[in-house]
């Protein structure tokens, strides 16, 4: 049995007039979301980087450069799927994913189950292997001022 661990982190600035996407779920807001070349789903970007990192395959920016018109406004679920479709992932199984979203607003507690369901579907694994946590930044720094949202993810892969 072989194991590989991977971690990822991402941060996007908040901006008005875009939907807030986290973990592939649209979170209701007062008409604001995250700025970025793709749909700016910081949680999915952190998770994608965790998978790429586990197998030392670089990072999401290498796979999908932010000047690539193919990823303009891209659904980050498709970016994650494209990363996991790489042949290097054949034979590897996700043991578990643990992630944290850092956001002063909105409150994510009511959305955690929907995010876990979304991630379990994307990763084709039981929800029990997916943990989603949320924290504020105690009103400190850009995240605490509501100017950005960040996400961190860690995964464990196993191969027989
Ligand atoms: Mg990103």
PDB file of C-alpha atoms and ligand atoms in Angstrom:
ATOM      1  CA  UNK A   1       0.000   0.000   0.000  1.00  0.00           C
ATOM      2  CA  UNK A   2       1.304   3.430  -0.948  1.00  0.00           C
ATOM      3  CA  UNK A   3       0.089   6.731   0.464  1.00  0.00           C
ATOM      4  CA  UNK A   4       0.547  10.305  -0.762  1.00  0.00           C
ATOM      5  CA  UNK A   5      -0.518  13.473   1.036  1.00  0.00           C
ATOM      6  CA  UNK A   6      -1.287  16.791  -0.667  1.00  0.00           C
ATOM      7  CA  UNK A   7      -2.150  20.284   0.482  1.00  0.00           C
ATOM      8  CA  UNK A   8      -3.505  23.332  -1.307  1.00  0.00           C
ATOM      9  CA  UNK A   9      -4.335  26.942  -0.522  1.00  0.00           C
ATOM     10  CA  UNK A  10      -6.059  29.684  -2.503  1.00  0.00           C
ATOM     11  CA  UNK A  11      -7.358  33.205  -1.994  1.00  0.00           C
ATOM     12  CA  UNK A  12      -9.526  35.435  -4.177  1.00  0.00           C
ATOM     13  CA  UNK A  13     -10.609  39.039  -3.760  1.00  0.00           C
ATOM     14  CA  UNK A  14     -14.293  39.762  -3.288  1.00  0.00           C
ATOM     15  CA  UNK A  15     -16.029  41.798  -5.981  1.00  0.00           C
ATOM     16  CA  UNK A  16     -19.582  42.938  -6.606  1.00  0.00           C
ATOM     17  CA  UNK A  17     -21.640  41.589  -9.462  1.00  0.00           C
ATOM     18  CA  UNK A  18     -20.328  38.003  -9.531  1.00  0.00           C
ATOM     19  CA  UNK A  19     -21.831  34.870  -7.984  1.00  0.00           C
ATOM     20  CA  UNK A  20     -20.051  33.416  -4.956  1.00  0.00           C
ATOM     21  CA  UNK A  21     -18.987  29.863  -5.803  1.00  0.00           C
ATOM     22  CA  UNK A  22     -17.461  27.622  -3.135  1.00  0.00           C
ATOM     23  CA  UNK A  23     -16.929  23.911  -3.615  1.00  0.00           C
ATOM     24  CA  UNK A  24     -19.039  23.989  -6.763  1.00  0.00           C
ATOM     25  CA  UNK A  25     -22.023  25.462  -4.905  1.00  0.00           C
ATOM     26  CA  UNK A  26     -23.474  28.934  -5.487  1.00  0.00           C
ATOM     27  CA  UNK A  27     -23.753  30.590  -2.070  1.00  0.00           C
ATOM     28  CA  UNK A  28     -26.414  33.308  -1.775  1.00  0.00           C
ATOM     29  CA  UNK A  29     -24.982  36.809  -1.237  1.00  0.00           C
ATOM     30  CA  UNK A  30     -26.052  40.401  -1.740  1.00  0.00           C
ATOM     31  CA  UNK A  31     -24.768  40.372  -5.359  1.00  0.00           C
ATOM     32  CA  UNK A  32     -21.087  39.812  -4.627  1.00  0.00           C
ATOM     33  CA  UNK A  33     -18.676  36.997  -5.234  1.00  0.00           C
ATOM     34  CA  UNK A  34     -15.021  36.355  -5.933  1.00  0.00           C
ATOM     35  CA  UNK A  35     -12.937  37.969  -8.656  1.00  0.00           C
ATOM     36  CA  UNK A  36     -10.860  35.804 -10.958  1.00  0.00           C
ATOM     37  CA  UNK A  37     -10.189  34.530 -14.452  1.00  0.00           C
ATOM     38  CA  UNK A  38     -12.353  31.437 -13.910  1.00  0.00           C
ATOM     39  CA  UNK A  39     -15.434  31.318 -11.670  1.00  0.00           C
ATOM     40  CA  UNK A  40     -12.930  31.988  -8.825  1.00  0.00           C
ATOM     41  CA  UNK A  41     -14.049  29.051  -6.681  1.00  0.00           C
ATOM     42  CA  UNK A  42     -11.222  29.320  -4.149  1.00  0.00           C
ATOM     43  CA  UNK A  43     -12.203  26.083  -2.405  1.00  0.00           C
ATOM     44  CA  UNK A  44     -12.118  24.009  -5.590  1.00  0.00           C
ATOM     45  CA  UNK A  45      -8.809  25.625  -6.546  1.00  0.00           C
ATOM     46  CA  UNK A  46      -7.281  24.688  -3.178  1.00  0.00           C
ATOM     47  CA  UNK A  47      -8.605  21.128  -3.544  1.00  0.00           C
ATOM     48  CA  UNK A  48      -7.276  20.849  -7.109  1.00  0.00           C
ATOM     49  CA  UNK A  49      -3.860  22.002  -5.909  1.00  0.00           C
ATOM     50  CA  UNK A  50      -3.961  19.427  -3.088  1.00  0.00           C
ATOM     51  CA  UNK A  51      -4.505  16.627  -5.621  1.00  0.00           C
ATOM     52  CA  UNK A  52      -1.796  17.928  -7.948  1.00  0.00           C
ATOM     53  CA  UNK A  53       0.553  18.364  -4.993  1.00  0.00           C
ATOM     54  CA  UNK A  54      -0.012  14.828  -3.722  1.00  0.00           C
ATOM     55  CA  UNK A  55       1.503  13.433  -6.915  1.00  0.00           C
ATOM     56  CA  UNK A  56       3.996  16.311  -7.401  1.00  0.00           C
ATOM     57  CA  UNK A  57       2.282  17.407 -10.625  1.00  0.00           C
ATOM     58  CA  UNK A  58       2.781  21.135 -10.218  1.00  0.00           C
ATOM     59  CA  UNK A  59      -0.116  23.476  -9.535  1.00  0.00           C
ATOM     60  CA  UNK A  60      -3.405  24.639 -10.976  1.00  0.00           C
ATOM     61  CA  UNK A  61      -1.782  27.763 -12.439  1.00  0.00           C
ATOM     62  CA  UNK A  62       0.507  25.591 -14.560  1.00  0.00           C
ATOM     63  CA  UNK A  63      -2.370  23.478 -15.825  1.00  0.00           C
ATOM     64  CA  UNK A  64      -4.726  26.393 -16.413  1.00  0.00           C
ATOM     65  CA  UNK A  65      -2.796  29.687 -16.857  1.00  0.00           C
ATOM     66  CA  UNK A  66      -4.874  32.780 -16.070  1.00  0.00           C
ATOM     67  CA  UNK A  67      -4.172  34.137 -19.567  1.00  0.00           C
ATOM     68  CA  UNK A  68      -5.642  31.020 -21.207  1.00  0.00           C
ATOM     69  CA  UNK A  69      -8.942  31.914 -22.914  1.00  0.00           C
ATOM     70  CA  UNK A  70     -10.125  28.311 -22.368  1.00  0.00           C
ATOM     71  CA  UNK A  71     -10.365  28.877 -18.638  1.00  0.00           C
ATOM     72  CA  UNK A  72     -11.986  32.334 -18.858  1.00  0.00           C
ATOM     73  CA  UNK A  73     -15.064  32.195 -16.595  1.00  0.00           C
ATOM     74  CA  UNK A  74     -14.517  28.425 -16.445  1.00  0.00           C
ATOM     75  CA  UNK A  75     -16.554  26.302 -14.064  1.00  0.00           C
ATOM     76  CA  UNK A  76     -13.876  25.201 -11.589  1.00  0.00           C
ATOM     77  CA  UNK A  77     -15.576  21.799 -11.316  1.00  0.00           C
ATOM     78  CA  UNK A  78     -14.383  21.197 -14.875  1.00  0.00           C
ATOM     79  CA  UNK A  79     -10.845  22.271 -13.943  1.00  0.00           C
ATOM     80  CA  UNK A  80     -10.792  19.786 -11.055  1.00  0.00           C
ATOM     81  CA  UNK A  81     -12.179  17.031 -13.284  1.00  0.00           C
ATOM     82  CA  UNK A  82      -9.555  17.762 -15.938  1.00  0.00           C
ATOM     83  CA  UNK A  83      -6.783  17.561 -13.330  1.00  0.00           C
ATOM     84  CA  UNK A  84      -8.110  14.248 -11.972  1.00  0.00           C
ATOM     85  CA  UNK A  85      -8.369  12.869 -15.520  1.00  0.00           C
ATOM     86  CA  UNK A  86      -4.590  12.970 -15.831  1.00  0.00           C
ATOM     87  CA  UNK A  87      -3.210   9.432 -16.242  1.00  0.00           C
ATOM     88  CA  UNK A  88      -1.047   9.796 -13.142  1.00  0.00           C
ATOM     89  CA  UNK A  89      -4.170   9.546 -10.954  1.00  0.00           C
ATOM     90  CA  UNK A  90      -5.122   6.094 -12.250  1.00  0.00           C
ATOM     91  CA  UNK A  91      -5.185   3.572  -9.407  1.00  0.00           C
ATOM     92  CA  UNK A  92      -5.217   6.182  -6.646  1.00  0.00           C
ATOM     93  CA  UNK A  93      -8.165   6.394  -4.228  1.00  0.00           C
ATOM     94  CA  UNK A  94      -9.059   9.330  -2.015  1.00  0.00           C
ATOM     95  CA  UNK A  95      -8.857   8.318   1.672  1.00  0.00           C
ATOM     96  CA  UNK A  96     -10.148  11.662   2.863  1.00  0.00           C
ATOM     97  CA  UNK A  97     -10.292  15.380   2.174  1.00  0.00           C
ATOM     98  CA  UNK A  98     -10.273  17.961   4.947  1.00  0.00           C
ATOM     99  CA  UNK A  99     -10.705  21.619   4.026  1.00  0.00           C
ATOM    100  CA  UNK A 100     -11.293  24.989   5.632  1.00  0.00           C
ATOM    101  CA  UNK A 101     -12.838  28.135   4.162  1.00  0.00           C
ATOM    102  CA  UNK A 102     -11.757  31.457   5.682  1.00  0.00           C
ATOM    103  CA  UNK A 103     -14.525  34.019   5.184  1.00  0.00           C
ATOM    104  CA  UNK A 104     -15.880  36.828   7.323  1.00  0.00           C
ATOM    105  CA  UNK A 105     -19.192  36.518   5.450  1.00  0.00           C
ATOM    106  CA  UNK A 106     -21.492  34.927   4.589  1.00  0.00           C
ATOM    107  CA  UNK A 107     -22.051  32.395   7.341  1.00  0.00           C
ATOM    108  CA  UNK A 108     -21.227  29.051   5.747  1.00  0.00           C
ATOM    109  CA  UNK A 109     -22.716  26.722   8.367  1.00  0.00           C
ATOM    110  CA  UNK A 110     -26.052  26.433   6.499  1.00  0.00           C
ATOM    111  CA  UNK A 111     -24.189  25.479   3.302  1.00  0.00           C
ATOM    112  CA  UNK A 112     -21.634  22.971   4.570  1.00  0.00           C
ATOM    113  CA  UNK A 113     -23.769  19.924   3.796  1.00  0.00           C
ATOM    114  CA  UNK A 114     -24.458  21.105   0.248  1.00  0.00           C
ATOM    115  CA  UNK A 115     -20.737  21.749  -0.272  1.00  0.00           C
ATOM    116  CA  UNK A 116     -19.831  18.294   1.080  1.00  0.00           C
ATOM    117  CA  UNK A 117     -22.420  16.699  -1.227  1.00  0.00           C
ATOM    118  CA  UNK A 118     -21.051  18.641  -4.181  1.00  0.00           C
ATOM    119  CA  UNK A 119     -17.480  17.579  -3.400  1.00  0.00           C
ATOM    120  CA  UNK A 120     -18.436  13.944  -2.812  1.00  0.00           C
ATOM    121  CA  UNK A 121     -20.143  13.917  -6.198  1.00  0.00           C
ATOM    122  CA  UNK A 122     -17.190  15.526  -7.952  1.00  0.00           C
ATOM    123  CA  UNK A 123     -14.729  13.154  -6.303  1.00  0.00           C
ATOM    124  CA  UNK A 124     -16.975  10.060  -6.588  1.00  0.00           C
ATOM    125  CA  UNK A 125     -16.571   9.169  -2.923  1.00  0.00           C
ATOM    126  CA  UNK A 126     -18.797   8.907   0.172  1.00  0.00           C
ATOM    127  CA  UNK A 127     -19.569  12.144   2.002  1.00  0.00           C
ATOM    128  CA  UNK A 128     -18.032  10.653   5.152  1.00  0.00           C
ATOM    129  CA  UNK A 129     -14.603  11.133   3.571  1.00  0.00           C
ATOM    130  CA  UNK A 130     -15.182  14.843   3.013  1.00  0.00           C
ATOM    131  CA  UNK A 131     -14.798  17.408   5.792  1.00  0.00           C
ATOM    132  CA  UNK A 132     -15.644  21.081   5.247  1.00  0.00           C
ATOM    133  CA  UNK A 133     -14.922  23.592   7.987  1.00  0.00           C
ATOM    134  CA  UNK A 134     -15.412  27.353   8.048  1.00  0.00           C
ATOM    135  CA  UNK A 135     -13.753  30.117  10.038  1.00  0.00           C
ATOM    136  CA  UNK A 136     -13.910  33.876  10.157  1.00  0.00           C
ATOM    137  CA  UNK A 137     -10.656  35.799  10.369  1.00  0.00           C
ATOM    138  CA  UNK A 138     -11.725  37.591  13.558  1.00  0.00           C
ATOM    139  CA  UNK A 139     -12.137  40.801  11.511  1.00  0.00           C
ATOM    140  CA  UNK A 140      -8.374  40.904  10.866  1.00  0.00           C
ATOM    141  CA  UNK A 141      -6.542  41.536   7.604  1.00  0.00           C
ATOM    142  CA  UNK A 142      -8.136  41.460   4.152  1.00  0.00           C
ATOM    143  CA  UNK A 143     -10.229  38.372   4.881  1.00  0.00           C
ATOM    144  CA  UNK A 144     -11.532  39.864   8.098  1.00  0.00           C
ATOM    145  CA  UNK A 145     -12.416  43.077   6.274  1.00  0.00           C
ATOM    146  CA  UNK A 146     -14.468  41.083   3.764  1.00  0.00           C
ATOM    147  CA  UNK A 147     -12.085  41.918   0.923  1.00  0.00           C
ATOM    148  CA  UNK A 148     -11.074  38.319   0.257  1.00  0.00           C
ATOM    149  CA  UNK A 149     -12.004  34.702   0.897  1.00  0.00           C
ATOM    150  CA  UNK A 150      -9.392  31.960   1.238  1.00  0.00           C
ATOM    151  CA  UNK A 151      -9.481  28.168   1.396  1.00  0.00           C
ATOM    152  CA  UNK A 152      -7.077  25.447   2.471  1.00  0.00           C
ATOM    153  CA  UNK A 153      -7.312  21.748   1.691  1.00  0.00           C
ATOM    154  CA  UNK A 154      -5.435  18.602   2.589  1.00  0.00           C
ATOM    155  CA  UNK A 155      -5.945  15.159   1.097  1.00  0.00           C
ATOM    156  CA  UNK A 156      -4.635  11.636   1.530  1.00  0.00           C
ATOM    157  CA  UNK A 157      -4.459   9.275  -1.441  1.00  0.00           C
ATOM    158  CA  UNK A 158      -3.846   5.527  -1.316  1.00  0.00           C
ATOM    159  CA  UNK A 159      -2.882   2.999  -3.943  1.00  0.00           C
ATOM    160  CA  UNK A 160      -2.962  -0.764  -3.602  1.00  0.00           C
TER     161      UNK A 160
HETATM  162 MG1  LIG B   1      -7.730  30.487  -7.580  1.00  0.00          MG
END
